Amino acid sequence: QVQLVESGGGLVQAGGSLRLSCAASGRTFSSYVLGWFRQAPGKEREFVVAIRSGGNTAYAASVKGRFTISRDNAKNTVYLQMNSLKPEDTAVYYCAANGGSLYQSEAYYNYWGQGTQVTVSS
């Protein structure tokens, strides 16, 4: 089992940057795929990015080139560096984990954090 806690959200102006962290605990962190999802007001939750333990990644087209995911297995932590933020990036960001592959559907993720709010102003 894995427990996930996100942090680092906040209010930032368009064009700015934020770095989100997801701290994990549990016996099998290193073997899990870690992903980030987000949900804007009135919209469905959507896939942002995921990373495997070996470093392979998958990015949503909307964030590719602006966001970077990384993980430190020794620290049981995954990061999301967000640059060139846009108002469209405003959402609650969730850290999630699954024991399989770089799935983009939330249905495959077994564990979820509580979410952290990211607000990008014009």
PDB file of C-alpha atoms in Angstrom:
ATOM      1  CA  GLN A   1       0.000   0.000   0.000  1.00  0.00           C
ATOM      2  CA  VAL A   2       1.099   3.570  -0.756  1.00  0.00           C
ATOM      3  CA  GLN A   3       0.126   6.825   0.925  1.00  0.00           C
ATOM      4  CA  LEU A   4       0.608  10.061  -1.019  1.00  0.00           C
ATOM      5  CA  VAL A   5       0.719  13.672   0.154  1.00  0.00           C
ATOM      6  CA  GLU A   6       1.046  16.587  -2.275  1.00  0.00           C
ATOM      7  CA  SER A   7       2.478  19.997  -1.492  1.00  0.00           C
ATOM      8  CA  GLY A   8       3.746  23.095  -3.268  1.00  0.00           C
ATOM      9  CA  GLY A   9       0.558  24.488  -4.746  1.00  0.00           C
ATOM     10  CA  GLY A  10      -0.321  28.143  -4.567  1.00  0.00           C
ATOM     11  CA  LEU A  11      -1.109  31.309  -6.468  1.00  0.00           C
ATOM     12  CA  VAL A  12       1.188  32.402  -9.273  1.00  0.00           C
ATOM     13  CA  GLN A  13       1.008  34.876 -12.135  1.00  0.00           C
ATOM     14  CA  ALA A  14       0.879  33.730 -15.728  1.00  0.00           C
ATOM     15  CA  GLY A  15       4.349  32.942 -16.973  1.00  0.00           C
ATOM     16  CA  GLY A  16       5.569  31.994 -13.533  1.00  0.00           C
ATOM     17  CA  SER A  17       6.678  28.690 -12.092  1.00  0.00           C
ATOM     18  CA  LEU A  18       5.733  26.296  -9.336  1.00  0.00           C
ATOM     19  CA  ARG A  19       7.249  23.077  -8.107  1.00  0.00           C
ATOM     20  CA  LEU A  20       4.932  20.441  -6.696  1.00  0.00           C
ATOM     21  CA  SER A  21       6.069  17.591  -4.513  1.00  0.00           C
ATOM     22  CA  CYS A  22       4.444  14.288  -3.704  1.00  0.00           C
ATOM     23  CA  ALA A  23       5.774  12.476  -0.678  1.00  0.00           C
ATOM     24  CA  ALA A  24       5.016   8.784  -0.554  1.00  0.00           C
ATOM     25  CA  SER A  25       5.134   6.178   2.138  1.00  0.00           C
ATOM     26  CA  GLY A  26       4.701   2.466   1.851  1.00  0.00           C
ATOM     27  CA  ARG A  27       6.626  -0.679   1.286  1.00  0.00           C
ATOM     28  CA  THR A  28       6.753  -0.702  -2.530  1.00  0.00           C
ATOM     29  CA  PHE A  29       7.205   2.903  -3.649  1.00  0.00           C
ATOM     30  CA  SER A  30      10.089   2.215  -6.016  1.00  0.00           C
ATOM     31  CA  SER A  31       8.086  -0.299  -8.038  1.00  0.00           C
ATOM     32  CA  TYR A  32       5.102   2.004  -8.648  1.00  0.00           C
ATOM     33  CA  VAL A  33       4.334   4.316 -11.521  1.00  0.00           C
ATOM     34  CA  LEU A  34       3.691   7.834 -10.225  1.00  0.00           C
ATOM     35  CA  GLY A  35       1.450  10.240 -12.057  1.00  0.00           C
ATOM     36  CA  TRP A  36      -0.075  13.679 -11.819  1.00  0.00           C
ATOM     37  CA  PHE A  37      -3.668  14.468 -12.678  1.00  0.00           C
ATOM     38  CA  ARG A  38      -5.544  17.729 -12.448  1.00  0.00           C
ATOM     39  CA  GLN A  39      -9.132  18.835 -12.215  1.00  0.00           C
ATOM     40  CA  ALA A  40     -10.313  22.326 -13.062  1.00  0.00           C
ATOM     41  CA  PRO A  41     -13.638  23.691 -11.820  1.00  0.00           C
ATOM     42  CA  GLY A  42     -16.507  22.236 -13.800  1.00  0.00           C
ATOM     43  CA  LYS A  43     -14.278  19.876 -15.769  1.00  0.00           C
ATOM     44  CA  GLU A  44     -13.337  16.222 -15.647  1.00  0.00           C
ATOM     45  CA  ARG A  45     -10.109  15.149 -14.054  1.00  0.00           C
ATOM     46  CA  GLU A  46      -7.400  14.817 -16.687  1.00  0.00           C
ATOM     47  CA  PHE A  47      -4.028  13.188 -17.030  1.00  0.00           C
ATOM     48  CA  VAL A  48      -0.967  15.421 -16.840  1.00  0.00           C
ATOM     49  CA  VAL A  49       2.129  13.231 -16.687  1.00  0.00           C
ATOM     50  CA  ALA A  50       3.436   9.933 -15.339  1.00  0.00           C
ATOM     51  CA  ILE A  51       6.837   8.446 -14.633  1.00  0.00           C
ATOM     52  CA  ARG A  52       8.050   4.895 -14.164  1.00  0.00           C
ATOM     53  CA  SER A  53      10.668   3.835 -11.663  1.00  0.00           C
ATOM     54  CA  GLY A  54      13.250   3.579 -14.435  1.00  0.00           C
ATOM     55  CA  GLY A  55      12.621   7.131 -15.613  1.00  0.00           C
ATOM     56  CA  ASN A  56      10.331   6.598 -18.603  1.00  0.00           C
ATOM     57  CA  THR A  57       7.709   9.337 -18.875  1.00  0.00           C
ATOM     58  CA  ALA A  58       4.500  10.232 -20.653  1.00  0.00           C
ATOM     59  CA  TYR A  59       3.191  13.799 -20.915  1.00  0.00           C
ATOM     60  CA  ALA A  60      -0.123  15.255 -21.917  1.00  0.00           C
ATOM     61  CA  ALA A  61       0.195  17.418 -25.017  1.00  0.00           C
ATOM     62  CA  SER A  62      -1.086  20.443 -23.129  1.00  0.00           C
ATOM     63  CA  VAL A  63       1.909  20.499 -20.777  1.00  0.00           C
ATOM     64  CA  LYS A  64       4.711  18.973 -22.801  1.00  0.00           C
ATOM     65  CA  GLY A  65       7.655  21.329 -22.991  1.00  0.00           C
ATOM     66  CA  ARG A  66       6.490  23.312 -19.962  1.00  0.00           C
ATOM     67  CA  PHE A  67       6.201  20.705 -17.196  1.00  0.00           C
ATOM     68  CA  THR A  68       8.843  18.241 -16.076  1.00  0.00           C
ATOM     69  CA  ILE A  69       8.325  15.247 -13.841  1.00  0.00           C
ATOM     70  CA  SER A  70      11.080  13.607 -11.847  1.00  0.00           C
ATOM     71  CA  ARG A  71      11.353  11.179  -8.978  1.00  0.00           C
ATOM     72  CA  ASP A  72      13.793  10.381  -6.243  1.00  0.00           C
ATOM     73  CA  ASN A  73      13.207   6.814  -5.175  1.00  0.00           C
ATOM     74  CA  ALA A  74      15.643   7.124  -2.286  1.00  0.00           C
ATOM     75  CA  LYS A  75      13.528   9.954  -0.859  1.00  0.00           C
ATOM     76  CA  ASN A  76      10.205   8.397  -1.856  1.00  0.00           C
ATOM     77  CA  THR A  77       9.260  11.625  -3.584  1.00  0.00           C
ATOM     78  CA  VAL A  78       8.056  12.654  -7.019  1.00  0.00           C
ATOM     79  CA  TYR A  79       8.214  16.234  -8.300  1.00  0.00           C
ATOM     80  CA  LEU A  80       6.415  18.274 -10.898  1.00  0.00           C
ATOM     81  CA  GLN A  81       8.254  21.358 -12.111  1.00  0.00           C
ATOM     82  CA  MET A  82       5.778  23.657 -13.837  1.00  0.00           C
ATOM     83  CA  ASN A  83       7.113  26.519 -15.938  1.00  0.00           C
ATOM     84  CA  SER A  84       5.449  29.072 -18.201  1.00  0.00           C
ATOM     85  CA  LEU A  85       2.199  28.612 -16.356  1.00  0.00           C
ATOM     86  CA  LYS A  86      -1.046  29.649 -18.000  1.00  0.00           C
ATOM     87  CA  PRO A  87      -4.454  30.437 -16.527  1.00  0.00           C
ATOM     88  CA  GLU A  88      -5.655  27.219 -18.161  1.00  0.00           C
ATOM     89  CA  ASP A  89      -3.373  25.316 -15.778  1.00  0.00           C
ATOM     90  CA  THR A  90      -5.495  26.372 -12.817  1.00  0.00           C
ATOM     91  CA  ALA A  91      -6.737  23.207 -11.134  1.00  0.00           C
ATOM     92  CA  VAL A  92      -6.411  20.922  -8.181  1.00  0.00           C
ATOM     93  CA  TYR A  93      -3.405  18.727  -8.845  1.00  0.00           C
ATOM     94  CA  TYR A  94      -3.421  15.148  -7.612  1.00  0.00           C
ATOM     95  CA  CYS A  95      -0.577  12.720  -7.203  1.00  0.00           C
ATOM     96  CA  ALA A  96      -1.480   9.122  -7.996  1.00  0.00           C
ATOM     97  CA  ALA A  97       0.191   5.731  -8.169  1.00  0.00           C
ATOM     98  CA  ASN A  98      -0.357   2.461  -9.944  1.00  0.00           C
ATOM     99  CA  GLY A  99       1.520  -0.794 -10.045  1.00  0.00           C
ATOM    100  CA  GLY A 100       1.556  -1.192 -13.816  1.00  0.00           C
ATOM    101  CA  SER A 101       2.489   1.120 -16.646  1.00  0.00           C
ATOM    102  CA  LEU A 102       2.224   4.710 -17.905  1.00  0.00           C
ATOM    103  CA  TYR A 103      -1.553   4.681 -17.985  1.00  0.00           C
ATOM    104  CA  GLN A 104      -3.345   7.907 -18.808  1.00  0.00           C
ATOM    105  CA  SER A 105      -6.698   6.829 -17.441  1.00  0.00           C
ATOM    106  CA  GLU A 106      -7.382   7.487 -13.794  1.00  0.00           C
ATOM    107  CA  ALA A 107      -9.145   4.137 -13.587  1.00  0.00           C
ATOM    108  CA  TYR A 108      -5.788   2.366 -13.462  1.00  0.00           C
ATOM    109  CA  TYR A 109      -4.433   4.302 -10.497  1.00  0.00           C
ATOM    110  CA  ASN A 110      -4.928   2.651  -7.146  1.00  0.00           C
ATOM    111  CA  TYR A 111      -3.678   5.329  -4.771  1.00  0.00           C
ATOM    112  CA  TRP A 112      -4.365   9.057  -4.630  1.00  0.00           C
ATOM    113  CA  GLY A 113      -3.249  12.048  -2.656  1.00  0.00           C
ATOM    114  CA  GLN A 114      -5.603  14.688  -1.326  1.00  0.00           C
ATOM    115  CA  GLY A 115      -4.709  17.242  -3.991  1.00  0.00           C
ATOM    116  CA  THR A 116      -3.077  20.659  -3.950  1.00  0.00           C
ATOM    117  CA  GLN A 117      -4.545  23.808  -5.473  1.00  0.00           C
ATOM    118  CA  VAL A 118      -2.700  25.613  -8.249  1.00  0.00           C
ATOM    119  CA  THR A 119      -4.102  28.964  -9.325  1.00  0.00           C
ATOM    120  CA  VAL A 120      -2.614  30.930 -12.213  1.00  0.00           C
ATOM    121  CA  SER A 121      -3.762  34.519 -12.601  1.00  0.00           C
ATOM    122  CA  SER A 122      -3.614  36.674 -15.723  1.00  0.00           C
TER     123      SER A 122
END
